[in-house]
Coordinates of C-alpha atoms in Angstrom, one line a residue:
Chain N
X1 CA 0.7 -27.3 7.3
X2 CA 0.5 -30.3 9.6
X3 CA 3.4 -32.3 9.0
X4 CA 7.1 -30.7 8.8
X5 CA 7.5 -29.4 5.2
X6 CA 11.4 -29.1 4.3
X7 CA 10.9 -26.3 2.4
X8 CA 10.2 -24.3 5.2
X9 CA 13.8 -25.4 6.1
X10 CA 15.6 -25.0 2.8
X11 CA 14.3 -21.1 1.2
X12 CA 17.3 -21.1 -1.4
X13 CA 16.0 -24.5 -2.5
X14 CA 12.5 -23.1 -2.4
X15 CA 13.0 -20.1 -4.7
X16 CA 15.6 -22.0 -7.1
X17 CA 13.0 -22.2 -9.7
X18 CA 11.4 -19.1 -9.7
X19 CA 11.4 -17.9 -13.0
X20 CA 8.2 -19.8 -14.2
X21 CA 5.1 -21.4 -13.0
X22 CA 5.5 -24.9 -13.3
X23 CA 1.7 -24.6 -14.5
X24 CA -0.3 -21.3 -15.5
X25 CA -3.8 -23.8 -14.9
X26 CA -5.2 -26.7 -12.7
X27 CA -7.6 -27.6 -10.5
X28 CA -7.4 -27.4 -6.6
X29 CA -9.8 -29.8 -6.5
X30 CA -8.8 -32.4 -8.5
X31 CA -6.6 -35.5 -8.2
X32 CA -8.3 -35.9 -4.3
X33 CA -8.4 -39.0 -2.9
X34 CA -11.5 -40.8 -3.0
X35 CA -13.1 -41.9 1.0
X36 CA -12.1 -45.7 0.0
X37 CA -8.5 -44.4 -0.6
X38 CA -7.6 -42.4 2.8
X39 CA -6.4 -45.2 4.9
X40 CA -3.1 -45.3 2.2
X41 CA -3.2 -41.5 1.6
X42 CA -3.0 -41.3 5.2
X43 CA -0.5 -43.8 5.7
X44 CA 1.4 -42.1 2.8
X45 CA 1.5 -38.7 4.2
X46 CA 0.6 -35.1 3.2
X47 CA 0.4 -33.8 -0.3
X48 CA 2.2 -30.9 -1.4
X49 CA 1.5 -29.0 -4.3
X50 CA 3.2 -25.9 -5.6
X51 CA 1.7 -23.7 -7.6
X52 CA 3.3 -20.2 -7.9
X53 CA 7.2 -19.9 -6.6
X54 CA 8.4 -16.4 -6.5
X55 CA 11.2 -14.4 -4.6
X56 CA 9.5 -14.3 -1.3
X57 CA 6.4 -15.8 -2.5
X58 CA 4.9 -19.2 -2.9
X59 CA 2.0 -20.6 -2.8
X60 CA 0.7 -23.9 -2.5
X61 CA -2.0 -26.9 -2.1
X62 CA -1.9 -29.1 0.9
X63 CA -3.8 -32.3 0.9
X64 CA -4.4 -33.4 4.4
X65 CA -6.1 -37.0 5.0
X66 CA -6.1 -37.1 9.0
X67 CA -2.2 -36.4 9.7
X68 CA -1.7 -34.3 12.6
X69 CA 1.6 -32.2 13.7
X70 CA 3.7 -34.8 15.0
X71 CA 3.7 -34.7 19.0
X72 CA 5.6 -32.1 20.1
X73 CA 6.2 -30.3 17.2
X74 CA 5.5 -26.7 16.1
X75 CA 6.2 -24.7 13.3
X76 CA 7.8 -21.6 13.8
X77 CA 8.3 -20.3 10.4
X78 CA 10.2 -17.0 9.3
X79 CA 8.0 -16.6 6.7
X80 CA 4.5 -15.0 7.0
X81 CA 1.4 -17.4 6.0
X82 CA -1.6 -17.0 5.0
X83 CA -3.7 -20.3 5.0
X84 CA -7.5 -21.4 3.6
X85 CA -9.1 -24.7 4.8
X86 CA -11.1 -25.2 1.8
X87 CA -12.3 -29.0 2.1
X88 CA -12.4 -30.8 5.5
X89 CA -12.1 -30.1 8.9
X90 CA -9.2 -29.5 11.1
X91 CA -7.9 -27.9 14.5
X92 CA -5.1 -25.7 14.4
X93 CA -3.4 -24.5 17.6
X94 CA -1.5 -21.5 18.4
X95 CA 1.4 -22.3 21.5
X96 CA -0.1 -18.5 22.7
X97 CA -3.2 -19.6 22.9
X98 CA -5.1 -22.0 25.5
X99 CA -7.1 -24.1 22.8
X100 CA -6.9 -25.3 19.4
X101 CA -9.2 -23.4 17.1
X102 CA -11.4 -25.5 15.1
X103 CA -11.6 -24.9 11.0
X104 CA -14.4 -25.8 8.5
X105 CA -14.5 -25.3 5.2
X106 CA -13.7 -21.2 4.2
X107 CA -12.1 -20.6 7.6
X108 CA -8.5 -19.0 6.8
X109 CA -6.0 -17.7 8.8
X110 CA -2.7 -15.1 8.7
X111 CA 0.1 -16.5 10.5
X112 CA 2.6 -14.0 11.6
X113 CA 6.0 -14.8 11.3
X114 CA 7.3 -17.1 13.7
X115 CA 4.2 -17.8 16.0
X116 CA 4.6 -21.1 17.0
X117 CA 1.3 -23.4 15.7
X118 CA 0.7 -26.9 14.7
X119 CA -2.0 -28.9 13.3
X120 CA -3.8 -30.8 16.3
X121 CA -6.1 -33.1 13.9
X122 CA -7.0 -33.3 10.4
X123 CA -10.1 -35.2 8.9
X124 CA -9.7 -38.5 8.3
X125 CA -12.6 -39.4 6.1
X126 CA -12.4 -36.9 3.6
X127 CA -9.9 -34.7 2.1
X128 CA -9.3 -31.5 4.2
X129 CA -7.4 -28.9 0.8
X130 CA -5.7 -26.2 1.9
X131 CA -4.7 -23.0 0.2
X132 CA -1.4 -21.4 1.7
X133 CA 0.5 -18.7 1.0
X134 CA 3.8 -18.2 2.7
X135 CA 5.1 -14.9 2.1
X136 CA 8.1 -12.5 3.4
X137 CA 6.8 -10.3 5.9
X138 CA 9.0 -7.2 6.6
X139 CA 9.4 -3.6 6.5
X140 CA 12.2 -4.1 4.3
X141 CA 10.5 -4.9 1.6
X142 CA 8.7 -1.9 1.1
X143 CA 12.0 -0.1 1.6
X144 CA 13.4 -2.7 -1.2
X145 CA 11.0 -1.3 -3.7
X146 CA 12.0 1.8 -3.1
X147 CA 15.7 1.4 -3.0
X148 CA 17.6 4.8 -1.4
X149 CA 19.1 7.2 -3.5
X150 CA 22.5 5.8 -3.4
X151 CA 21.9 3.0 -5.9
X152 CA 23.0 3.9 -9.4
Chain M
X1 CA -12.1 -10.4 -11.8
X2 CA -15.5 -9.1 -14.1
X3 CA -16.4 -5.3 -13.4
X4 CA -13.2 -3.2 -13.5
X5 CA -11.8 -2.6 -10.3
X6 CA -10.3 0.9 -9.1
X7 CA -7.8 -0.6 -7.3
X8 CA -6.4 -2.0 -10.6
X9 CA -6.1 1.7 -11.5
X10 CA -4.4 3.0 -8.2
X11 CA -1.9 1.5 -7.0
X12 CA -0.6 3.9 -4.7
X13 CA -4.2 3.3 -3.3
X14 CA -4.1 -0.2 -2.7
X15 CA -0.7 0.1 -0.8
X16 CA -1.7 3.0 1.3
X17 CA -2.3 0.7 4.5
X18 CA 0.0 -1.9 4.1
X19 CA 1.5 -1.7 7.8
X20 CA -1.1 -4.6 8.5
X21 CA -3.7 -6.8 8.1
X22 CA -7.7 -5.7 7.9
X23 CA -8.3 -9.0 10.0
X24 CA -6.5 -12.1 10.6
X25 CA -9.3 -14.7 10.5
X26 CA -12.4 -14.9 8.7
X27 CA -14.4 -17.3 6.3
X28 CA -14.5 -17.0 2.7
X29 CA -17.9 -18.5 2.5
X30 CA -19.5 -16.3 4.9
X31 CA -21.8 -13.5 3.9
X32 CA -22.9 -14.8 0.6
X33 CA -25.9 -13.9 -1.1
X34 CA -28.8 -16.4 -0.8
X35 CA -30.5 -17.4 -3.9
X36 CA -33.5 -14.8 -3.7
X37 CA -30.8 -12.2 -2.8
X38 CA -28.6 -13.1 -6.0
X39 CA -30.9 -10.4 -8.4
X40 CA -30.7 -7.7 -5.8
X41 CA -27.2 -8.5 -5.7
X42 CA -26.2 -8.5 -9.1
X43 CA -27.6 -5.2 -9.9
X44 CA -25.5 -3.6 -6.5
X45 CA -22.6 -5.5 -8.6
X46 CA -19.7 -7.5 -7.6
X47 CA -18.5 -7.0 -4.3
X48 CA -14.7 -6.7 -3.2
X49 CA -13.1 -7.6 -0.1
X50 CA -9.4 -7.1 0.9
X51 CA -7.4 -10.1 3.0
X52 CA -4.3 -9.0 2.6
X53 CA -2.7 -6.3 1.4
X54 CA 1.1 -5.5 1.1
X55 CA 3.7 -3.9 -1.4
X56 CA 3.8 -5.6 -4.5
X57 CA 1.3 -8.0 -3.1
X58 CA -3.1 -8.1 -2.9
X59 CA -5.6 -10.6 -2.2
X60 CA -9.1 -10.4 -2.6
X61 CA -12.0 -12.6 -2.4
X62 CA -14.2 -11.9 -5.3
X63 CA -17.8 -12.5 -5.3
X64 CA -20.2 -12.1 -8.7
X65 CA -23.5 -13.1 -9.0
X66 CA -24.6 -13.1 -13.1
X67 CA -22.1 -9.9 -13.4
X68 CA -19.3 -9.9 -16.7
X69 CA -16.5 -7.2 -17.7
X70 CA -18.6 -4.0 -19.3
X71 CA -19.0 -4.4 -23.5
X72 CA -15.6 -4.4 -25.1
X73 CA -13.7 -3.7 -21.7
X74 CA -10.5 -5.9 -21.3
X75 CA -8.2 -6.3 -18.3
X76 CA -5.0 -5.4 -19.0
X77 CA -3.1 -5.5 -15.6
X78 CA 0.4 -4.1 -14.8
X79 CA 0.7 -7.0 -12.2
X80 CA 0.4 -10.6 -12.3
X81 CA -2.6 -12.4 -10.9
X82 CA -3.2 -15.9 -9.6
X83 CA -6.8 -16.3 -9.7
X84 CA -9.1 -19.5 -8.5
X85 CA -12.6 -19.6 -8.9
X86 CA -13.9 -21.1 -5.6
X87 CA -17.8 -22.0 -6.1
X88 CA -20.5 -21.1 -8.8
X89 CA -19.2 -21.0 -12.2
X90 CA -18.1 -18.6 -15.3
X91 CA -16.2 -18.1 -18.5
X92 CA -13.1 -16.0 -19.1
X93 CA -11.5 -15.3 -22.3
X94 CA -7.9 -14.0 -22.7
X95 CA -8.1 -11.4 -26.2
X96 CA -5.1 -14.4 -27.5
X97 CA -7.7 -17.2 -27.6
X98 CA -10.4 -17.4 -29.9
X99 CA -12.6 -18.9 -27.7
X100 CA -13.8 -18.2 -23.6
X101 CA -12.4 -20.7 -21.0
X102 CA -15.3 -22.2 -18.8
X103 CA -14.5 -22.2 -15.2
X104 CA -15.9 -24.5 -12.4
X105 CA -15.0 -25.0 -8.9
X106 CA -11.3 -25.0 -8.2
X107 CA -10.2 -23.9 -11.3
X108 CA -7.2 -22.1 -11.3
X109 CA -5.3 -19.6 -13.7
X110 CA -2.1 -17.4 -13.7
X111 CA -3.0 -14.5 -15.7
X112 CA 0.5 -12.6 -16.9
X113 CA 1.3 -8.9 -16.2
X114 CA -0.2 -7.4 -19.4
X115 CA -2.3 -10.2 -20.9
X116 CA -5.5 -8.9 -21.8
X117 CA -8.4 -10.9 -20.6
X118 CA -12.6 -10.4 -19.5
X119 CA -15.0 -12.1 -17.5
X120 CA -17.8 -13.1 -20.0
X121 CA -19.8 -14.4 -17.8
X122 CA -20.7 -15.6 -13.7
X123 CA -23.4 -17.7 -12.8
X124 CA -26.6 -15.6 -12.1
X125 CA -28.1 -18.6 -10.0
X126 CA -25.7 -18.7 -7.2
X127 CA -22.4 -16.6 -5.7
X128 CA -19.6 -17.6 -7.6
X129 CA -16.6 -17.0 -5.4
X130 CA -13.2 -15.9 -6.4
X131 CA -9.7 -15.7 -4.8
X132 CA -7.6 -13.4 -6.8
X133 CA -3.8 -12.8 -5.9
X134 CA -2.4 -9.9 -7.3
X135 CA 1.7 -9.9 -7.1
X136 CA 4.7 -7.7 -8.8
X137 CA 6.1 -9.8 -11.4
X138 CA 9.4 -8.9 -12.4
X139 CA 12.7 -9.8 -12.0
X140 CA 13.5 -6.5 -10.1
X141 CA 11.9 -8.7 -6.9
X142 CA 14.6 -10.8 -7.1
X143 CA 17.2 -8.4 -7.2
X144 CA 16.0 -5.8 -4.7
X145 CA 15.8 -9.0 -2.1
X146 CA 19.8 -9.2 -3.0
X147 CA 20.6 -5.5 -3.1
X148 CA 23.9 -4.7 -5.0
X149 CA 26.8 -4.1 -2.7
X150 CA 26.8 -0.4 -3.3
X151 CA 23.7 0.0 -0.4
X152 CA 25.0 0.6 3.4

């Protein structure tokens, strides 16, 4: 979410391994940082977990510790996304919009594909776990699951 | 997740507006039964809500207060499901394991297409919330986002 994720850049690399879950269990929750330890998780960046990688699909667990979007920046994403702040604060901003909105805990989001949004501000003195789900968004789809008649 | 669902049942249904979103924002914790509303609550059963809904694609936030699958009722879903257990607590058991899983907060579990599973039970002292992703799982996906050379 808030820092530049190469897989948004790289979707052949993102679906390579999509004929398994690399785990059918966890726990969103665990392995978070504890308040002593987010000056270095900080300093160390993001966290990204994936959890389910499908064609089209993938969901995953972000760990923000007070990064922010990097000045300047905005995602603008081909994908559709559907993001959950589940721990934390943060303020997300939309480049169509005048303010950043602010996020609690429970506050999600659906992204449409390609408006432009960063992350203004993540908590810095507790974990701020997100749930996303990026997703391909497009009317082709429901033609692809119903292919026309001239496929054999 | 622990009363059977129609949707499960209709898929056709479930896909019938899937031009767009219900909403684009919301709060997964909002509208939760307080603790003298949980035995009113339970007896209305669980309740449903849609986020998103696409082809081949569902989420739902769950949320059960005391309720479990019906005696002797399994799930036995056509689609896969991604499923996380948010707050409260419960126990699921899969009809391959001789024993029910407990689930706490952030607890997380793929579910395959076909594996037979019920909710024993949800804690009837507070909402136990769910997020349950329901997805096509099959191989077609893959080759229907590649369609074979044949299509115009």
């Amino acid at each position: 979410m808030s820092t530049p994720d190469a897989d948004h850049y790289a979707p052949e690399a993102r679906d390579a391994d999509s004929t398994a879950p690399a785990a059918v269990q966890g726990n969103l929750f665990a392995g978070l940082p504890t308040t002593a330890e987010i000056p270095a998780a900080l300093a160390a960046g993001e966290r990204f977990d994936h959890l389910l990688q499908r064609p089209g699909l993938r969901l995953e667990r972000i760990v923000s510790t007070g990064q922010a979007s990097p000045t300047g920046f905005w995602y603008e994403q081909a994908d559709a996304e559907w993001v959950v702040l589940l721990t934390g604060a943060a303020t997300l901003r939309f480049a169509d919009e005048a303010a950043a909105r602010s996020l609690q805990a429970g506050d999600w989001l659906y992204i449409a594909p390609g408006r432009r949004h960063r992350v203004e501000s993540t908590d810095a003195t507790r974990p701020s776990v997100w749930l996303a789900l990026h997703f391909v968004e497009t009317a082709a789809i429901a033609l692809l699951m119903n292919p026309p008649a001239c496929c054999p």
